[in-house]
Structures are given as C-alpha cells and as structure tokens.
PDB file of C-alpha atoms in Angstrom:
ATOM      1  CA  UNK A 747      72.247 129.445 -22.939  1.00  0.00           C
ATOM      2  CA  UNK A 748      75.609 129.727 -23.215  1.00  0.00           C
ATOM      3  CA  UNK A 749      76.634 127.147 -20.348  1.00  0.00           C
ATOM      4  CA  UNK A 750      74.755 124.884 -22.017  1.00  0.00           C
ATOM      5  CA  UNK A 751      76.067 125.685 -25.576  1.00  0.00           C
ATOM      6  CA  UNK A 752      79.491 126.662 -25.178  1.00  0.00           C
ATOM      7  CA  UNK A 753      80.184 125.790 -21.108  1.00  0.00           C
ATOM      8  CA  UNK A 754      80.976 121.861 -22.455  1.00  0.00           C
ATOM      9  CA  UNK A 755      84.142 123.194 -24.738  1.00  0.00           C
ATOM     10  CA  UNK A 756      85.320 126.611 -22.241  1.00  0.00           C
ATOM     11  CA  UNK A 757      86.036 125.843 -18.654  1.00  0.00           C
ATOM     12  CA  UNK A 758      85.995 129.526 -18.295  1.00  0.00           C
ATOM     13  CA  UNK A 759      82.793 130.454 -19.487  1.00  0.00           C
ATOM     14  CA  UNK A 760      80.952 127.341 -17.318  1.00  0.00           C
ATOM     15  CA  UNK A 761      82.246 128.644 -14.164  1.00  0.00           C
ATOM     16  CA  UNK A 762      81.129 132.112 -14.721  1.00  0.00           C
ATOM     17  CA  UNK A 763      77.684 131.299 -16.192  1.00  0.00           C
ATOM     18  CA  UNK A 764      77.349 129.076 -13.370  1.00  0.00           C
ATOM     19  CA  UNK A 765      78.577 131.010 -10.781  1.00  0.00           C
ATOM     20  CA  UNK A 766      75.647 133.804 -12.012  1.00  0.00           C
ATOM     21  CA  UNK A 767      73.352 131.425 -12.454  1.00  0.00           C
ATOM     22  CA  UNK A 768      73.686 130.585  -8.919  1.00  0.00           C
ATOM     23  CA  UNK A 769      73.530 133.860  -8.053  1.00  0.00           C
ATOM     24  CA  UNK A 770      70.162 134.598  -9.658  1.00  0.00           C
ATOM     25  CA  UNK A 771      68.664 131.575  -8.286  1.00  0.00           C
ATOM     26  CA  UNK A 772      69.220 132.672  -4.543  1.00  0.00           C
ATOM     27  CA  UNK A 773      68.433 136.219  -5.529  1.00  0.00           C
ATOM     28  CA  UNK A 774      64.833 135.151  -6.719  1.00  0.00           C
ATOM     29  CA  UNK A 775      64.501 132.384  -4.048  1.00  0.00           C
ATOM     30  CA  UNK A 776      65.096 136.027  -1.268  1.00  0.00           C
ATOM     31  CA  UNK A 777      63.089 138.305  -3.160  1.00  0.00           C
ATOM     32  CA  UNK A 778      59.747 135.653  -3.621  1.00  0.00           C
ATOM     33  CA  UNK A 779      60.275 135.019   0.027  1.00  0.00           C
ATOM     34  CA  UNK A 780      60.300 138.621   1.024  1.00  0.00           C
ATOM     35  CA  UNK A 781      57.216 139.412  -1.083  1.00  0.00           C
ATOM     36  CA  UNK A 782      55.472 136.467   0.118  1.00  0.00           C
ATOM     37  CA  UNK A 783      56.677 137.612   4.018  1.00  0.00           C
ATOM     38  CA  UNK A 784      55.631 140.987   2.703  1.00  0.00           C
ATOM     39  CA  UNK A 785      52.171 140.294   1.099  1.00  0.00           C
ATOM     40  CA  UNK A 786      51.093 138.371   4.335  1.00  0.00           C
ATOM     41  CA  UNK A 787      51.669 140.903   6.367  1.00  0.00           C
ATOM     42  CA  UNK A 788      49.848 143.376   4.620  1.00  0.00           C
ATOM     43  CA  UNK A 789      46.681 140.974   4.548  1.00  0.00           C
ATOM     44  CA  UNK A 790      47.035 140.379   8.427  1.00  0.00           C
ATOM     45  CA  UNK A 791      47.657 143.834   9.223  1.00  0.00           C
ATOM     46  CA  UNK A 792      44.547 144.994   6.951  1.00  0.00           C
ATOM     47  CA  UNK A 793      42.675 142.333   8.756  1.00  0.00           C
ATOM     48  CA  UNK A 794      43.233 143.125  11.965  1.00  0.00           C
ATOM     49  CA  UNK A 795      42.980 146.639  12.014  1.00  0.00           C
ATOM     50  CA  UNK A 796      39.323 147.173  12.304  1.00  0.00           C
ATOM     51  CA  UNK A 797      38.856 150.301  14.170  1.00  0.00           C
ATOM     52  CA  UNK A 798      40.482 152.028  10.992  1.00  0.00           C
ATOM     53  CA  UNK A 799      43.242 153.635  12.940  1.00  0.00           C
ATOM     54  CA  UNK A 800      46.912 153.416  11.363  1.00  0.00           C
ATOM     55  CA  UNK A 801      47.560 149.963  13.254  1.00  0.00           C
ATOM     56  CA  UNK A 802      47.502 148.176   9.780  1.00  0.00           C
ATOM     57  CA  UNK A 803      51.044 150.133   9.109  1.00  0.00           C
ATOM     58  CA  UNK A 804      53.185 147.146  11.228  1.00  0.00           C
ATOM     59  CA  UNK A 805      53.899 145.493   8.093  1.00  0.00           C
ATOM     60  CA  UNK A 806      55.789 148.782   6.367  1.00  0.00           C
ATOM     61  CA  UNK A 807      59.432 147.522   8.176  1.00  0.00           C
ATOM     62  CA  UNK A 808      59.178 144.703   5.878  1.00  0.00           C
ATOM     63  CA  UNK A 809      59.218 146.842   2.790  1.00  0.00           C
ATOM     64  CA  UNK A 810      62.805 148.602   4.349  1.00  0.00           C
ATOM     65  CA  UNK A 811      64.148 144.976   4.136  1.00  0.00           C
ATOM     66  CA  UNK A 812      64.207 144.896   0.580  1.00  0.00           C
ATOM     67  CA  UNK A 813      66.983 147.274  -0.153  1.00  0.00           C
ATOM     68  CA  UNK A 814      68.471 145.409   2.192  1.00  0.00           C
ATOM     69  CA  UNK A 815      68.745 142.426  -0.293  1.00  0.00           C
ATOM     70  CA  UNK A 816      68.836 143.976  -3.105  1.00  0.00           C
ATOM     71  CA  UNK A 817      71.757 146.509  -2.854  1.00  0.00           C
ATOM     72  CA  UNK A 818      74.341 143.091  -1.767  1.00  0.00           C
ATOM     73  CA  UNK A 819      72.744 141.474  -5.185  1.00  0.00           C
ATOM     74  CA  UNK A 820      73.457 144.161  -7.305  1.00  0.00           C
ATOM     75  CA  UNK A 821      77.125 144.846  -5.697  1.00  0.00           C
ATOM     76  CA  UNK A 822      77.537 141.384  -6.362  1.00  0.00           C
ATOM     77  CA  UNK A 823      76.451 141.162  -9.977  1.00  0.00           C
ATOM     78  CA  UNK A 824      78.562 144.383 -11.057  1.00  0.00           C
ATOM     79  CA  UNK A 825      81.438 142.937  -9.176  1.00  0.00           C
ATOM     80  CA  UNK A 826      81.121 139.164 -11.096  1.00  0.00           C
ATOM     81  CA  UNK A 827      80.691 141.124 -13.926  1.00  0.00           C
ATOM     82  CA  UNK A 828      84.287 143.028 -13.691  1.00  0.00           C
ATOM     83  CA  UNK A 829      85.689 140.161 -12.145  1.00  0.00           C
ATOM     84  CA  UNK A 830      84.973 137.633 -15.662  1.00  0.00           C
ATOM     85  CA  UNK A 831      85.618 141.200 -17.862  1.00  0.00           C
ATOM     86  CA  UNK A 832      89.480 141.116 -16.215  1.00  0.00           C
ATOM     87  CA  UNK A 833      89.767 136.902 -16.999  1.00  0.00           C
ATOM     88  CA  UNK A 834      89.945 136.219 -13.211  1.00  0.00           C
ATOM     89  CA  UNK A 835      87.517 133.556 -11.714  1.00  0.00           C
ATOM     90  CA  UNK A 836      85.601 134.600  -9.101  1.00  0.00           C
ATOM     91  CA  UNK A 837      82.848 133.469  -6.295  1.00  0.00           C
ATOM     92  CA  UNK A 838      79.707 135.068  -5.569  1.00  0.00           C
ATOM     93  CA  UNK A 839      80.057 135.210  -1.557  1.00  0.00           C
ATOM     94  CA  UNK A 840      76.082 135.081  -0.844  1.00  0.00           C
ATOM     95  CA  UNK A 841      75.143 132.416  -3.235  1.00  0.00           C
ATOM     96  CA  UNK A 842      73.513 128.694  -2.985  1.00  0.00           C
ATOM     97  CA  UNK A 843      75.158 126.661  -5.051  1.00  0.00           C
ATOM     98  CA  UNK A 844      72.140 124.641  -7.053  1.00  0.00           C
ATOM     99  CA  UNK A 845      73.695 123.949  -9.909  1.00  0.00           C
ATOM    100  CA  UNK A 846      77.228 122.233 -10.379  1.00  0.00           C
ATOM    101  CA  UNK A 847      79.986 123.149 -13.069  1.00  0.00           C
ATOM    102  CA  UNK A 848      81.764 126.357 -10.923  1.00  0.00           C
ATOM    103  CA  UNK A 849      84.892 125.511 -10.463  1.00  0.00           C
ATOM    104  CA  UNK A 850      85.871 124.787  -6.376  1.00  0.00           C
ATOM    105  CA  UNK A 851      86.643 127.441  -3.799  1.00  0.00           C
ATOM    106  CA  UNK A 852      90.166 126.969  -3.594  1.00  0.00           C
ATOM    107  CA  UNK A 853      91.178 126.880  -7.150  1.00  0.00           C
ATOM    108  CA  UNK A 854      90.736 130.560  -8.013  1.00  0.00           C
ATOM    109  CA  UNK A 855      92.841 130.440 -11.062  1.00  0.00           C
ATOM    110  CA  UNK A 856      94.604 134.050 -10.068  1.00  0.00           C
ATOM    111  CA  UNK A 857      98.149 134.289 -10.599  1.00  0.00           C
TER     112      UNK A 857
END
C-alpha cells in the first residue's frame, strides 16, 4: 500500500517496498511449488503402495526441503528489514524481479 501511496513522492520507500515485494512474490511462487511437488508425491506414493508396507514414505525427503527455503527467506527478510531500518538500500540476493520501481544493482546509494 504504501508503494502505491507514498512510493510516487519517496524514492526510498519504492525501492524498499519493491524490493520486498519481490521478495514475497518468489517466496510464494517456491513454497506453492514445493507443496504442489509435495502433495503429488504423497498421492503417488499412497497410490502405489498397495501391499501396505512403509513404501508410501519416499515422498517424506520432500518435506526436509522446506526448511531449506524457508530459513534463506526469513534471513533475507530480517536482513532487508535492518538494512531499510539503517537508511541503506539494499537487494534481496534470491529474488525475481516482477515488479519494476527498485532502484538498479549498481546504484546502492551507500556512502
């Protein structure tokens, strides 16, 4: 709300609310793929395993993997986060960039 309110008049505040809005967009993009990756797996593997043994327990790996995304995420967030809190502009490091406004990746604004 506020990159749409307030982003037109603060160059500032645009680049950060971009920048996390970015961020959130890959985040969900990773986590509906995982759960889709996750949820198919767990329909196969029931499926398949019709002798009742523990053979339908293949798909539990896939469950590991998200940790695996979400720990870098939430680093990420807390780390934007500080980064904007200290007036430094900053780049998310795993992020798609969907939406335009951020500012580029050269011009950091650090002195």
């Amino acid at each position: 709300m506020l990159r749409l309110t307030e982003g037109k008049k603060d160059e500032y505040l645009r680049h950060h609310s971009t920048e996390a809005l970015n961020f959130q967009i890959t985040y969900t993009i990773l986590y509906v793929l995982g759960m889709v990756t996750a949820f198919t797996t767990v329909v196969i593997g029931s499926s398949s395993s019709d002798s009742g043994d523990a053979s339908g327990w293949f798909f539990f790996p896939f469950f590991l993997l998200f940790p695996v995304v979400f720990i870098p995420f939430a680093i990420g967030a807390v780390v934007g986060a500080i980064r904007a809190g200290q007036g430094k502009y900053w780049r998310y490091p795993i992020s798609i960039r969907f939406v335009r406004g951020a500012r580029g990746k050269n011009a950091t604004g650090e002195s």
